[in-house]
Amino acid sequence: MAKLKIVKFGDETLRKVCRPVDEITPRIKQLLDDMIDTMRAAEGCGLAAPQVGVLRRIAVIEVEEGTVYELINPKIIAFSGEQQDREGCLSNPGYAGITKRPRTVTVRAMNRNGETYDLTGSDLLARAICHECDHLDGKLYTDVQIRPLND
Ligand code: NI
């Protein structure tokens, strides 16, 4: 179990466009494990590699305890509907905002075994997918928030 340091808003790293993963090495698998540990320790429901200082297209999501999705080179291939709800980020602790996102999205990604899979999610899972994919392009939820929330 390794907990990584989470980069905070204001750090340039979070504004970079990440590079695709072309080979799943033991190092990438270790990174996935460490990202999952880090996300859980911080009680978040998603974490992207740039948030731990790694500029690669990798993210992990766990909106339902025990169900972890590993997304390598994820790409949103379909979306529909609309939702407005609360969104936060482990890189911006203590803050949240209301964002507008699609109600349902389908993302195509690779898992750690190099297998391509499609994941369709609605509501919180759809928000998490959009949020984490945005991170890989240097985009933050505050870029798309309708209004900040004080809680
Ligand atoms: Ni985030």
PDB file of C-alpha atoms and ligand atoms in Angstrom:
ATOM      1  CA  MET A   1       0.000   0.000   0.000  1.00  0.00           C
ATOM      2  CA  ALA A   2       1.436   3.279  -1.085  1.00  0.00           C
ATOM      3  CA  LYS A   3      -0.242   6.581  -0.686  1.00  0.00           C
ATOM      4  CA  LEU A   4       0.884   9.199  -3.171  1.00  0.00           C
ATOM      5  CA  LYS A   5       0.944  12.940  -2.695  1.00  0.00           C
ATOM      6  CA  ILE A   6      -1.994  14.673  -4.377  1.00  0.00           C
ATOM      7  CA  VAL A   7      -1.164  17.783  -6.400  1.00  0.00           C
ATOM      8  CA  LYS A   8      -3.375  20.762  -5.547  1.00  0.00           C
ATOM      9  CA  PHE A   9      -5.155  23.343  -7.721  1.00  0.00           C
ATOM     10  CA  GLY A  10      -2.750  26.042  -8.813  1.00  0.00           C
ATOM     11  CA  ASP A  11      -0.037  23.518  -9.721  1.00  0.00           C
ATOM     12  CA  GLU A  12       0.882  23.654 -13.421  1.00  0.00           C
ATOM     13  CA  THR A  13       0.856  19.846 -13.608  1.00  0.00           C
ATOM     14  CA  LEU A  14      -2.942  19.866 -13.523  1.00  0.00           C
ATOM     15  CA  ARG A  15      -3.061  21.999 -16.683  1.00  0.00           C
ATOM     16  CA  LYS A  16      -0.988  19.707 -18.897  1.00  0.00           C
ATOM     17  CA  VAL A  17      -2.317  17.372 -21.571  1.00  0.00           C
ATOM     18  CA  CYS A  18      -1.322  13.832 -20.639  1.00  0.00           C
ATOM     19  CA  ARG A  19       0.376  11.343 -22.962  1.00  0.00           C
ATOM     20  CA  PRO A  20      -1.250   8.024 -23.868  1.00  0.00           C
ATOM     21  CA  VAL A  21       0.032   4.774 -22.403  1.00  0.00           C
ATOM     22  CA  ASP A  22       1.463   2.625 -25.185  1.00  0.00           C
ATOM     23  CA  GLU A  23       2.617  -0.284 -23.087  1.00  0.00           C
ATOM     24  CA  ILE A  24       1.282  -1.533 -19.760  1.00  0.00           C
ATOM     25  CA  THR A  25       4.440  -2.122 -17.782  1.00  0.00           C
ATOM     26  CA  PRO A  26       4.758  -3.337 -14.178  1.00  0.00           C
ATOM     27  CA  ARG A  27       5.332   0.311 -13.310  1.00  0.00           C
ATOM     28  CA  ILE A  28       1.937   1.267 -14.750  1.00  0.00           C
ATOM     29  CA  LYS A  29       0.283  -1.529 -12.740  1.00  0.00           C
ATOM     30  CA  GLN A  30       2.021  -0.314  -9.591  1.00  0.00           C
ATOM     31  CA  LEU A  31       0.828   3.210 -10.354  1.00  0.00           C
ATOM     32  CA  LEU A  32      -2.765   1.934 -10.673  1.00  0.00           C
ATOM     33  CA  ASP A  33      -2.494   0.173  -7.302  1.00  0.00           C
ATOM     34  CA  ASP A  34      -1.043   3.264  -5.658  1.00  0.00           C
ATOM     35  CA  MET A  35      -3.684   5.507  -7.226  1.00  0.00           C
ATOM     36  CA  ILE A  36      -6.451   3.268  -5.863  1.00  0.00           C
ATOM     37  CA  ASP A  37      -4.882   3.342  -2.389  1.00  0.00           C
ATOM     38  CA  THR A  38      -4.510   7.111  -2.593  1.00  0.00           C
ATOM     39  CA  MET A  39      -8.090   7.649  -3.783  1.00  0.00           C
ATOM     40  CA  ARG A  40      -9.466   5.472  -0.977  1.00  0.00           C
ATOM     41  CA  ALA A  41      -7.298   7.048   1.707  1.00  0.00           C
ATOM     42  CA  ALA A  42      -8.562  10.469   0.609  1.00  0.00           C
ATOM     43  CA  GLU A  43     -12.147   9.170   0.466  1.00  0.00           C
ATOM     44  CA  GLY A  44     -12.561  10.257  -3.129  1.00  0.00           C
ATOM     45  CA  CYS A  45     -14.513   8.589  -5.912  1.00  0.00           C
ATOM     46  CA  GLY A  46     -11.964   9.197  -8.648  1.00  0.00           C
ATOM     47  CA  LEU A  47      -8.345  10.084  -9.242  1.00  0.00           C
ATOM     48  CA  ALA A  48      -6.389  10.889 -12.391  1.00  0.00           C
ATOM     49  CA  ALA A  49      -2.660  10.333 -12.893  1.00  0.00           C
ATOM     50  CA  PRO A  50      -1.776  14.043 -13.253  1.00  0.00           C
ATOM     51  CA  GLN A  51      -3.145  14.508  -9.729  1.00  0.00           C
ATOM     52  CA  VAL A  52      -0.251  12.404  -8.481  1.00  0.00           C
ATOM     53  CA  GLY A  53       2.215  14.121 -10.794  1.00  0.00           C
ATOM     54  CA  VAL A  54       2.197  11.565 -13.618  1.00  0.00           C
ATOM     55  CA  LEU A  55       1.326  12.995 -17.035  1.00  0.00           C
ATOM     56  CA  ARG A  56      -0.191   9.819 -18.462  1.00  0.00           C
ATOM     57  CA  ARG A  57      -3.749   9.055 -19.597  1.00  0.00           C
ATOM     58  CA  ILE A  58      -4.713   6.949 -16.593  1.00  0.00           C
ATOM     59  CA  ALA A  59      -7.562   7.310 -14.100  1.00  0.00           C
ATOM     60  CA  VAL A  60      -9.332   5.239 -11.463  1.00  0.00           C
ATOM     61  CA  ILE A  61     -12.960   5.540 -10.390  1.00  0.00           C
ATOM     62  CA  GLU A  62     -14.841   4.015  -7.460  1.00  0.00           C
ATOM     63  CA  VAL A  63     -18.281   5.517  -6.987  1.00  0.00           C
ATOM     64  CA  GLU A  64     -19.676   2.340  -5.511  1.00  0.00           C
ATOM     65  CA  GLU A  65     -17.529   0.845  -2.769  1.00  0.00           C
ATOM     66  CA  GLY A  66     -15.716  -2.245  -3.990  1.00  0.00           C
ATOM     67  CA  THR A  67     -16.214  -1.560  -7.707  1.00  0.00           C
ATOM     68  CA  VAL A  68     -13.090   0.038  -9.100  1.00  0.00           C
ATOM     69  CA  TYR A  69     -12.768   0.978 -12.741  1.00  0.00           C
ATOM     70  CA  GLU A  70      -9.291   1.387 -14.146  1.00  0.00           C
ATOM     71  CA  LEU A  71      -9.244   3.610 -17.191  1.00  0.00           C
ATOM     72  CA  ILE A  72      -6.168   3.601 -19.394  1.00  0.00           C
ATOM     73  CA  ASN A  73      -6.328   5.873 -22.460  1.00  0.00           C
ATOM     74  CA  PRO A  74     -10.048   6.520 -21.855  1.00  0.00           C
ATOM     75  CA  LYS A  75     -12.159   8.159 -24.524  1.00  0.00           C
ATOM     76  CA  ILE A  76     -15.789   9.188 -24.193  1.00  0.00           C
ATOM     77  CA  ILE A  77     -17.516   7.660 -27.207  1.00  0.00           C
ATOM     78  CA  ALA A  78     -21.147   8.533 -26.456  1.00  0.00           C
ATOM     79  CA  PHE A  79     -23.120  10.805 -24.184  1.00  0.00           C
ATOM     80  CA  SER A  80     -26.727  11.841 -23.737  1.00  0.00           C
ATOM     81  CA  GLY A  81     -29.001  13.898 -21.555  1.00  0.00           C
ATOM     82  CA  GLU A  82     -28.011  16.460 -18.996  1.00  0.00           C
ATOM     83  CA  GLN A  83     -27.586  16.733 -15.252  1.00  0.00           C
ATOM     84  CA  GLN A  84     -26.604  19.438 -12.832  1.00  0.00           C
ATOM     85  CA  ASP A  85     -25.130  18.317  -9.565  1.00  0.00           C
ATOM     86  CA  ARG A  86     -22.390  18.735  -7.020  1.00  0.00           C
ATOM     87  CA  GLU A  87     -18.809  18.087  -8.021  1.00  0.00           C
ATOM     88  CA  GLY A  88     -15.546  18.325  -6.142  1.00  0.00           C
ATOM     89  CA  CYS A  89     -11.952  17.250  -6.631  1.00  0.00           C
ATOM     90  CA  LEU A  90      -9.309  15.715  -4.380  1.00  0.00           C
ATOM     91  CA  SER A  91      -6.961  18.412  -5.689  1.00  0.00           C
ATOM     92  CA  ASN A  92      -9.265  21.096  -4.299  1.00  0.00           C
ATOM     93  CA  PRO A  93     -10.192  19.815  -0.840  1.00  0.00           C
ATOM     94  CA  GLY A  94     -12.934  21.623   1.014  1.00  0.00           C
ATOM     95  CA  TYR A  95     -14.531  23.055  -2.113  1.00  0.00           C
ATOM     96  CA  ALA A  96     -17.276  21.972  -4.485  1.00  0.00           C
ATOM     97  CA  GLY A  97     -19.396  23.366  -7.262  1.00  0.00           C
ATOM     98  CA  ILE A  98     -22.452  22.657  -9.335  1.00  0.00           C
ATOM     99  CA  THR A  99     -21.532  21.491 -12.812  1.00  0.00           C
ATOM    100  CA  LYS A 100     -23.495  20.637 -15.912  1.00  0.00           C
ATOM    101  CA  ARG A 101     -22.643  17.215 -17.332  1.00  0.00           C
ATOM    102  CA  PRO A 102     -24.285  14.649 -19.594  1.00  0.00           C
ATOM    103  CA  ARG A 103     -26.705  12.378 -17.750  1.00  0.00           C
ATOM    104  CA  THR A 104     -25.197   9.240 -19.268  1.00  0.00           C
ATOM    105  CA  VAL A 105     -21.806   8.647 -20.844  1.00  0.00           C
ATOM    106  CA  THR A 106     -20.011   5.714 -22.399  1.00  0.00           C
ATOM    107  CA  VAL A 107     -16.251   5.600 -22.143  1.00  0.00           C
ATOM    108  CA  ARG A 108     -13.942   3.220 -23.981  1.00  0.00           C
ATOM    109  CA  ALA A 109     -10.757   2.386 -22.109  1.00  0.00           C
ATOM    110  CA  MET A 110      -8.187  -0.304 -21.481  1.00  0.00           C
ATOM    111  CA  ASN A 111      -7.803  -2.190 -18.223  1.00  0.00           C
ATOM    112  CA  ARG A 112      -4.485  -3.277 -16.712  1.00  0.00           C
ATOM    113  CA  ASN A 113      -4.542  -6.448 -18.800  1.00  0.00           C
ATOM    114  CA  GLY A 114      -4.581  -4.405 -21.967  1.00  0.00           C
ATOM    115  CA  GLU A 115      -8.182  -5.337 -22.726  1.00  0.00           C
ATOM    116  CA  THR A 116     -10.404  -2.668 -24.229  1.00  0.00           C
ATOM    117  CA  TYR A 117     -13.825  -2.324 -22.619  1.00  0.00           C
ATOM    118  CA  ASP A 118     -16.765   0.050 -22.726  1.00  0.00           C
ATOM    119  CA  LEU A 119     -18.269   1.431 -19.542  1.00  0.00           C
ATOM    120  CA  THR A 120     -21.628   3.186 -19.520  1.00  0.00           C
ATOM    121  CA  GLY A 121     -22.584   5.176 -16.464  1.00  0.00           C
ATOM    122  CA  SER A 122     -25.269   7.617 -15.400  1.00  0.00           C
ATOM    123  CA  ASP A 123     -25.553  10.255 -12.705  1.00  0.00           C
ATOM    124  CA  LEU A 124     -22.562  10.161 -10.315  1.00  0.00           C
ATOM    125  CA  LEU A 125     -20.655   7.631 -12.419  1.00  0.00           C
ATOM    126  CA  ALA A 126     -21.177   9.766 -15.538  1.00  0.00           C
ATOM    127  CA  ARG A 127     -19.922  12.825 -13.666  1.00  0.00           C
ATOM    128  CA  ALA A 128     -16.880  10.922 -12.428  1.00  0.00           C
ATOM    129  CA  ILE A 129     -16.052   9.666 -15.923  1.00  0.00           C
ATOM    130  CA  CYS A 130     -16.292  13.192 -17.383  1.00  0.00           C
ATOM    131  CA  HIS A 131     -14.336  14.687 -14.487  1.00  0.00           C
ATOM    132  CA  GLU A 132     -11.461  12.198 -14.704  1.00  0.00           C
ATOM    133  CA  CYS A 133     -11.260  12.330 -18.513  1.00  0.00           C
ATOM    134  CA  ASP A 134     -11.114  16.131 -18.294  1.00  0.00           C
ATOM    135  CA  HIS A 135      -8.130  15.871 -15.924  1.00  0.00           C
ATOM    136  CA  LEU A 136      -6.190  14.065 -18.665  1.00  0.00           C
ATOM    137  CA  ASP A 137      -6.618  17.118 -20.893  1.00  0.00           C
ATOM    138  CA  GLY A 138      -5.698  19.608 -18.196  1.00  0.00           C
ATOM    139  CA  LYS A 139      -9.298  20.578 -17.521  1.00  0.00           C
ATOM    140  CA  LEU A 140     -10.737  21.056 -14.030  1.00  0.00           C
ATOM    141  CA  TYR A 141     -14.315  21.013 -12.788  1.00  0.00           C
ATOM    142  CA  THR A 142     -14.053  24.692 -11.927  1.00  0.00           C
ATOM    143  CA  ASP A 143     -13.736  25.340 -15.686  1.00  0.00           C
ATOM    144  CA  VAL A 144     -17.233  23.987 -16.225  1.00  0.00           C
ATOM    145  CA  GLN A 145     -18.951  24.803 -12.971  1.00  0.00           C
ATOM    146  CA  ILE A 146     -22.121  26.850 -13.077  1.00  0.00           C
ATOM    147  CA  ARG A 147     -21.623  28.125  -9.567  1.00  0.00           C
ATOM    148  CA  PRO A 148     -19.429  27.348  -6.558  1.00  0.00           C
ATOM    149  CA  LEU A 149     -20.947  25.705  -3.503  1.00  0.00           C
ATOM    150  CA  ASN A 150     -20.063  26.586   0.023  1.00  0.00           C
ATOM    151  CA  ASP A 151     -20.372  23.616   2.292  1.00  0.00           C
TER     152      ASP A 151
HETATM  153 NI    NI B   1     -10.477  15.878  -9.814  1.00  0.00          NI
END
